[in-house]
XYZ file of N, CA and C in Angstrom:
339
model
N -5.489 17.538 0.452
C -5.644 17.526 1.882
C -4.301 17.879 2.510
N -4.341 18.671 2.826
C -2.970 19.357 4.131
C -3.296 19.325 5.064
N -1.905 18.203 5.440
C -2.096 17.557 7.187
C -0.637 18.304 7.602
N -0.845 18.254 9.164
C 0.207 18.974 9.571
C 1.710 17.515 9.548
N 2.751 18.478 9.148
C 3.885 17.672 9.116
C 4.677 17.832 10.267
N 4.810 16.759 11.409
C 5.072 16.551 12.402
C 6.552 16.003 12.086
N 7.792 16.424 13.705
C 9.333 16.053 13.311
C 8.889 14.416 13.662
N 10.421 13.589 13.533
C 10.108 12.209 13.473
C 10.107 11.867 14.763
N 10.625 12.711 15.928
C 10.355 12.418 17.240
C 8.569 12.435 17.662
N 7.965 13.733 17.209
C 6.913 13.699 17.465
C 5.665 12.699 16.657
N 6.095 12.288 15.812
C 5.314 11.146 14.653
C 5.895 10.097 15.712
N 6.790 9.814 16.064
C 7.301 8.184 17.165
C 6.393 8.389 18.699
N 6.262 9.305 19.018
C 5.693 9.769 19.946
C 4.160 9.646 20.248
N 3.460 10.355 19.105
C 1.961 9.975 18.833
C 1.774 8.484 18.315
N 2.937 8.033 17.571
C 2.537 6.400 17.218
C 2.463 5.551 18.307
N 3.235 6.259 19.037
C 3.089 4.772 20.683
C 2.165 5.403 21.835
N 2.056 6.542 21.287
C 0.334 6.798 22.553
C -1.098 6.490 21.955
N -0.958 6.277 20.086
C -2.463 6.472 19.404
C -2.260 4.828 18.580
N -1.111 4.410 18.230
C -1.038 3.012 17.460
C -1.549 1.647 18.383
N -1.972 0.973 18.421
C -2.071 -0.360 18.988
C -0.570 -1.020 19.270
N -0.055 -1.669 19.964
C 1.522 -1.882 20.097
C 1.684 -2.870 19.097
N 0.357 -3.942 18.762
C 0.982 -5.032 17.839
C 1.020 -4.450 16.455
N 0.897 -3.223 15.929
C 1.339 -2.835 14.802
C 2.743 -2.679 14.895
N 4.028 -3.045 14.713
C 5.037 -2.991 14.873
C 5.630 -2.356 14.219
N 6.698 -1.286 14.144
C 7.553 -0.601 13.528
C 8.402 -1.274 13.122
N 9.371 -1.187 11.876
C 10.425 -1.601 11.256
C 11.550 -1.372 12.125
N 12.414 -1.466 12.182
C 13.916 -0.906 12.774
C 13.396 -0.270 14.003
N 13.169 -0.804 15.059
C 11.828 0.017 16.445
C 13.037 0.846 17.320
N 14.281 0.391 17.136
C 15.344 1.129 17.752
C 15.699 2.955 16.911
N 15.453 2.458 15.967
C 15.739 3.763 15.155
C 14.783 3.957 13.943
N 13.606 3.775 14.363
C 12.817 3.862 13.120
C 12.677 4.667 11.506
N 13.021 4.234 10.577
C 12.950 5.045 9.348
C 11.475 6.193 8.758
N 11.462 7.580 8.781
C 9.979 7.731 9.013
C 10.001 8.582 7.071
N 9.059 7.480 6.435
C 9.369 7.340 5.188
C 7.870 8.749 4.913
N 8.416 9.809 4.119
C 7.357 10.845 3.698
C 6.828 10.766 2.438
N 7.149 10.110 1.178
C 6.811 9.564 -0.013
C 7.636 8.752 -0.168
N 7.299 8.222 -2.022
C 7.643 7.388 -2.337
C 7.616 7.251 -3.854
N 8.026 6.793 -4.440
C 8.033 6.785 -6.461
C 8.866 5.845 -6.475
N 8.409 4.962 -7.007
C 9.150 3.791 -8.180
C 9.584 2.963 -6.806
N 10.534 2.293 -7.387
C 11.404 1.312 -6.474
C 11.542 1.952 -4.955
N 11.872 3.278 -4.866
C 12.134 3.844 -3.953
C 11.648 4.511 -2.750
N 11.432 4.388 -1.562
C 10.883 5.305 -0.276
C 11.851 6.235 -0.058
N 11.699 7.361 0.202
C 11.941 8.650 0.921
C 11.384 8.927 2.079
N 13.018 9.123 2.972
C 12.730 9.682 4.806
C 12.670 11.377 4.850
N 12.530 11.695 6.335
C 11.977 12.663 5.786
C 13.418 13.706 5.636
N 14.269 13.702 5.504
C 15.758 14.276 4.968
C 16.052 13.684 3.257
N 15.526 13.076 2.639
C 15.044 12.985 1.064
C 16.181 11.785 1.168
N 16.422 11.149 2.121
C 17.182 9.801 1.701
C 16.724 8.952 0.746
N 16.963 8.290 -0.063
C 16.345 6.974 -0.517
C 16.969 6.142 0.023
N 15.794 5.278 -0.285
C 15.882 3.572 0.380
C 15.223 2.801 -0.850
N 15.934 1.985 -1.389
C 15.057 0.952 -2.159
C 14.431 0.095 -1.597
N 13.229 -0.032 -1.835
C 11.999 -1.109 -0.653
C 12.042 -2.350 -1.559
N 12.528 -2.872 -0.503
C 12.655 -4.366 -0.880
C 11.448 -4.739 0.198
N 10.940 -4.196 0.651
C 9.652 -4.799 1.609
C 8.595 -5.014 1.292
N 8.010 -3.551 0.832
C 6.615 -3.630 0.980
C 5.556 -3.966 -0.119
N 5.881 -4.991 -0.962
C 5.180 -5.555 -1.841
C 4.783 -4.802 -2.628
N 5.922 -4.141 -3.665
C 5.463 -3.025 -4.959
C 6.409 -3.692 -5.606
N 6.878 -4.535 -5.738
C 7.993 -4.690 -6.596
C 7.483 -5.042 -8.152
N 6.174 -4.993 -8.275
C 5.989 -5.608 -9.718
C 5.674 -4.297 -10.363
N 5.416 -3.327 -9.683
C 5.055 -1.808 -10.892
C 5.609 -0.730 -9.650
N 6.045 -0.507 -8.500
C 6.488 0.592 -8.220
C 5.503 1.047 -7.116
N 5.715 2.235 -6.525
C 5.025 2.870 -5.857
C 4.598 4.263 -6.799
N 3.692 5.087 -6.973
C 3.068 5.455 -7.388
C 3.051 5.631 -9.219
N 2.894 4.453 -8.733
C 3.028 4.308 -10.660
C 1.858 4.975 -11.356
N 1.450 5.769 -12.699
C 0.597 6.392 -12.870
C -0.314 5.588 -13.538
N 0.108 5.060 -14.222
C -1.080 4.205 -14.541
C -2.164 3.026 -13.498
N -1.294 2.903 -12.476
C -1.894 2.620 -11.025
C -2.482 3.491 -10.385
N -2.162 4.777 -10.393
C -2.432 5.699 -9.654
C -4.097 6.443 -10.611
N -3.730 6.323 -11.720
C -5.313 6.509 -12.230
C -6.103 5.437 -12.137
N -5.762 4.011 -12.529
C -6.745 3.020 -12.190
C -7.504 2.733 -11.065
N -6.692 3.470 -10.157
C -7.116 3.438 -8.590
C -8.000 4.592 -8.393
N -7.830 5.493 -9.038
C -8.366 6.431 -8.595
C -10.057 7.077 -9.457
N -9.917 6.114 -10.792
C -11.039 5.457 -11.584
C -11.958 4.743 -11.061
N -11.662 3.925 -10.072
C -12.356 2.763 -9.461
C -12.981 3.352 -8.397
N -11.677 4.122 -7.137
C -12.380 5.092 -6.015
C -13.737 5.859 -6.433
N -13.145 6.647 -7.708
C -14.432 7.754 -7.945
C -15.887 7.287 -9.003
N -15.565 5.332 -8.675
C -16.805 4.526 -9.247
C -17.449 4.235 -7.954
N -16.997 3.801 -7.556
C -17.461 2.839 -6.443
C -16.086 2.266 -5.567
N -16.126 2.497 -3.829
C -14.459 1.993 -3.408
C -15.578 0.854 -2.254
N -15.619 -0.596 -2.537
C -16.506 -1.333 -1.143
C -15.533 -2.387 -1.376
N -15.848 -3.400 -0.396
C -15.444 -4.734 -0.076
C -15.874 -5.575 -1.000
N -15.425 -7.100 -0.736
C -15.394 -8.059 -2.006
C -17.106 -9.391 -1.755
N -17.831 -8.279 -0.558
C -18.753 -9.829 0.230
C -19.685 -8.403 -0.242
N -20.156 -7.745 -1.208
C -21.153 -7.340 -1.950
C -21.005 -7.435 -3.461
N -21.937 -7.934 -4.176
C -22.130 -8.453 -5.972
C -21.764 -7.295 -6.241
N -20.816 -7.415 -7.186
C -20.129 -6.364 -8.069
C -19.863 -7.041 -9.325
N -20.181 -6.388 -10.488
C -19.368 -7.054 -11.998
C -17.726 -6.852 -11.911
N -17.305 -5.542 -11.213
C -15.499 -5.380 -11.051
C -14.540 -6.823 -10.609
N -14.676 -7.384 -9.531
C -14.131 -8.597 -9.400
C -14.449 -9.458 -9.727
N -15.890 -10.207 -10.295
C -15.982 -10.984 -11.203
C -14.828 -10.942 -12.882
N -14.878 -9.959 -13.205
C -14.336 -9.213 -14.470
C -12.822 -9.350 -14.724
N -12.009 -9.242 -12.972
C -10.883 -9.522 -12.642
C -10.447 -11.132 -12.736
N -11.672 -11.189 -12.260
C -11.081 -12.974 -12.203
C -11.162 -13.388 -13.200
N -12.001 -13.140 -14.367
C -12.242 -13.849 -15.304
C -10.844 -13.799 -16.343
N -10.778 -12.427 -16.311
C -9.554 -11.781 -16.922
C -8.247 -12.682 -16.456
N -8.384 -12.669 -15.342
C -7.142 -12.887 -14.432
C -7.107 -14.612 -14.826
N -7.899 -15.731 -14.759
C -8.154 -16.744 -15.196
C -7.866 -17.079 -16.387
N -7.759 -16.373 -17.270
C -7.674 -17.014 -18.626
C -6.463 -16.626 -18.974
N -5.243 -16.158 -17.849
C -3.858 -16.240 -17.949
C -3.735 -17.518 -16.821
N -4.158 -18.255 -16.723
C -3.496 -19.695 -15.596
C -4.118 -20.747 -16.135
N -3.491 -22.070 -15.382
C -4.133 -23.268 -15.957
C -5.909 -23.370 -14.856
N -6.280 -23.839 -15.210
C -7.650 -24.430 -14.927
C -7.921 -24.086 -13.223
N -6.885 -25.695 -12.896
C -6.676 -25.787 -11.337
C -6.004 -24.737 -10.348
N -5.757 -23.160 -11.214
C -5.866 -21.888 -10.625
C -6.767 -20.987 -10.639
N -7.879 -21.623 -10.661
C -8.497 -20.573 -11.459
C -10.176 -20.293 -10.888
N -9.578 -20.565 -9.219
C -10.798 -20.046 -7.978
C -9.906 -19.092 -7.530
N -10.328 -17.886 -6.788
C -9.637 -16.665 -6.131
C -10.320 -16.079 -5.156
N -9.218 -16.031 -4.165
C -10.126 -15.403 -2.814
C -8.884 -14.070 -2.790
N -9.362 -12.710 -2.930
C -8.482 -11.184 -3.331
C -8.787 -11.232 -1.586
N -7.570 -10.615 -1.408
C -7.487 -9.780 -0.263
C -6.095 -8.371 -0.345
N -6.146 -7.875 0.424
C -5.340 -6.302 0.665
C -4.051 -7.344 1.007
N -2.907 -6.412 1.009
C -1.486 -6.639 2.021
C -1.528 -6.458 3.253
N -0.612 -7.749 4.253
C -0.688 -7.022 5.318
C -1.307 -6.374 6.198
């Protein structure tokens, strides 16, 4: 999919006429406008890195491949919510359960953020 690549004035611009305001930007004075990403690291759009200490990848990375196929295994199975019967999150938990003690071992999954 090729989307048009907009400068970071005009991406700040459409974000505060089309975003909701309580989605909040990082650094709102000078916002960082991140174009990918691999491993530990985000990229602005001048190929800076930044190591993300933020956004909750720290246990495998940002496009890690073996994430990036599991995800994309699952999409091209079935991609729904967790309040329709599925064997996939049953399967998780069970899995996921028989690494904890007992009294961990109810789970309510939700997204980040």
């Amino acid at each position: 999919m090729d989307l048009e690549v907009y400068q970071k004035s005009e991406t700040l611009s459409l974000r505060q006429k089309l975003i909701a305001p309580f989605c909040r930007l990082f650094f709102p004075d000078d916002p960082i406008k991140i174009v990918r990403a691999q491993g530990q690291y985000l990229f602005d759009e001048m190929e800076r890195r930044y190591l993300d200490c933020i956004t909750n990848v720290a246990h495998v990375g940002h496009c890690h491949p073996d994430v990036v196929k599991a995800g994309s295994l699952q999409m091209a199975t079935l991609n729904i919510n967790s309040r329709f019967l599925h064997d996939h999150i049953v399967q998780y938990a069970k899995k996921l359960s028989e690494t904890l003690p007992e009294k961990l071992s109810n789970f309510y999954f939700v997204n980040s953020g």
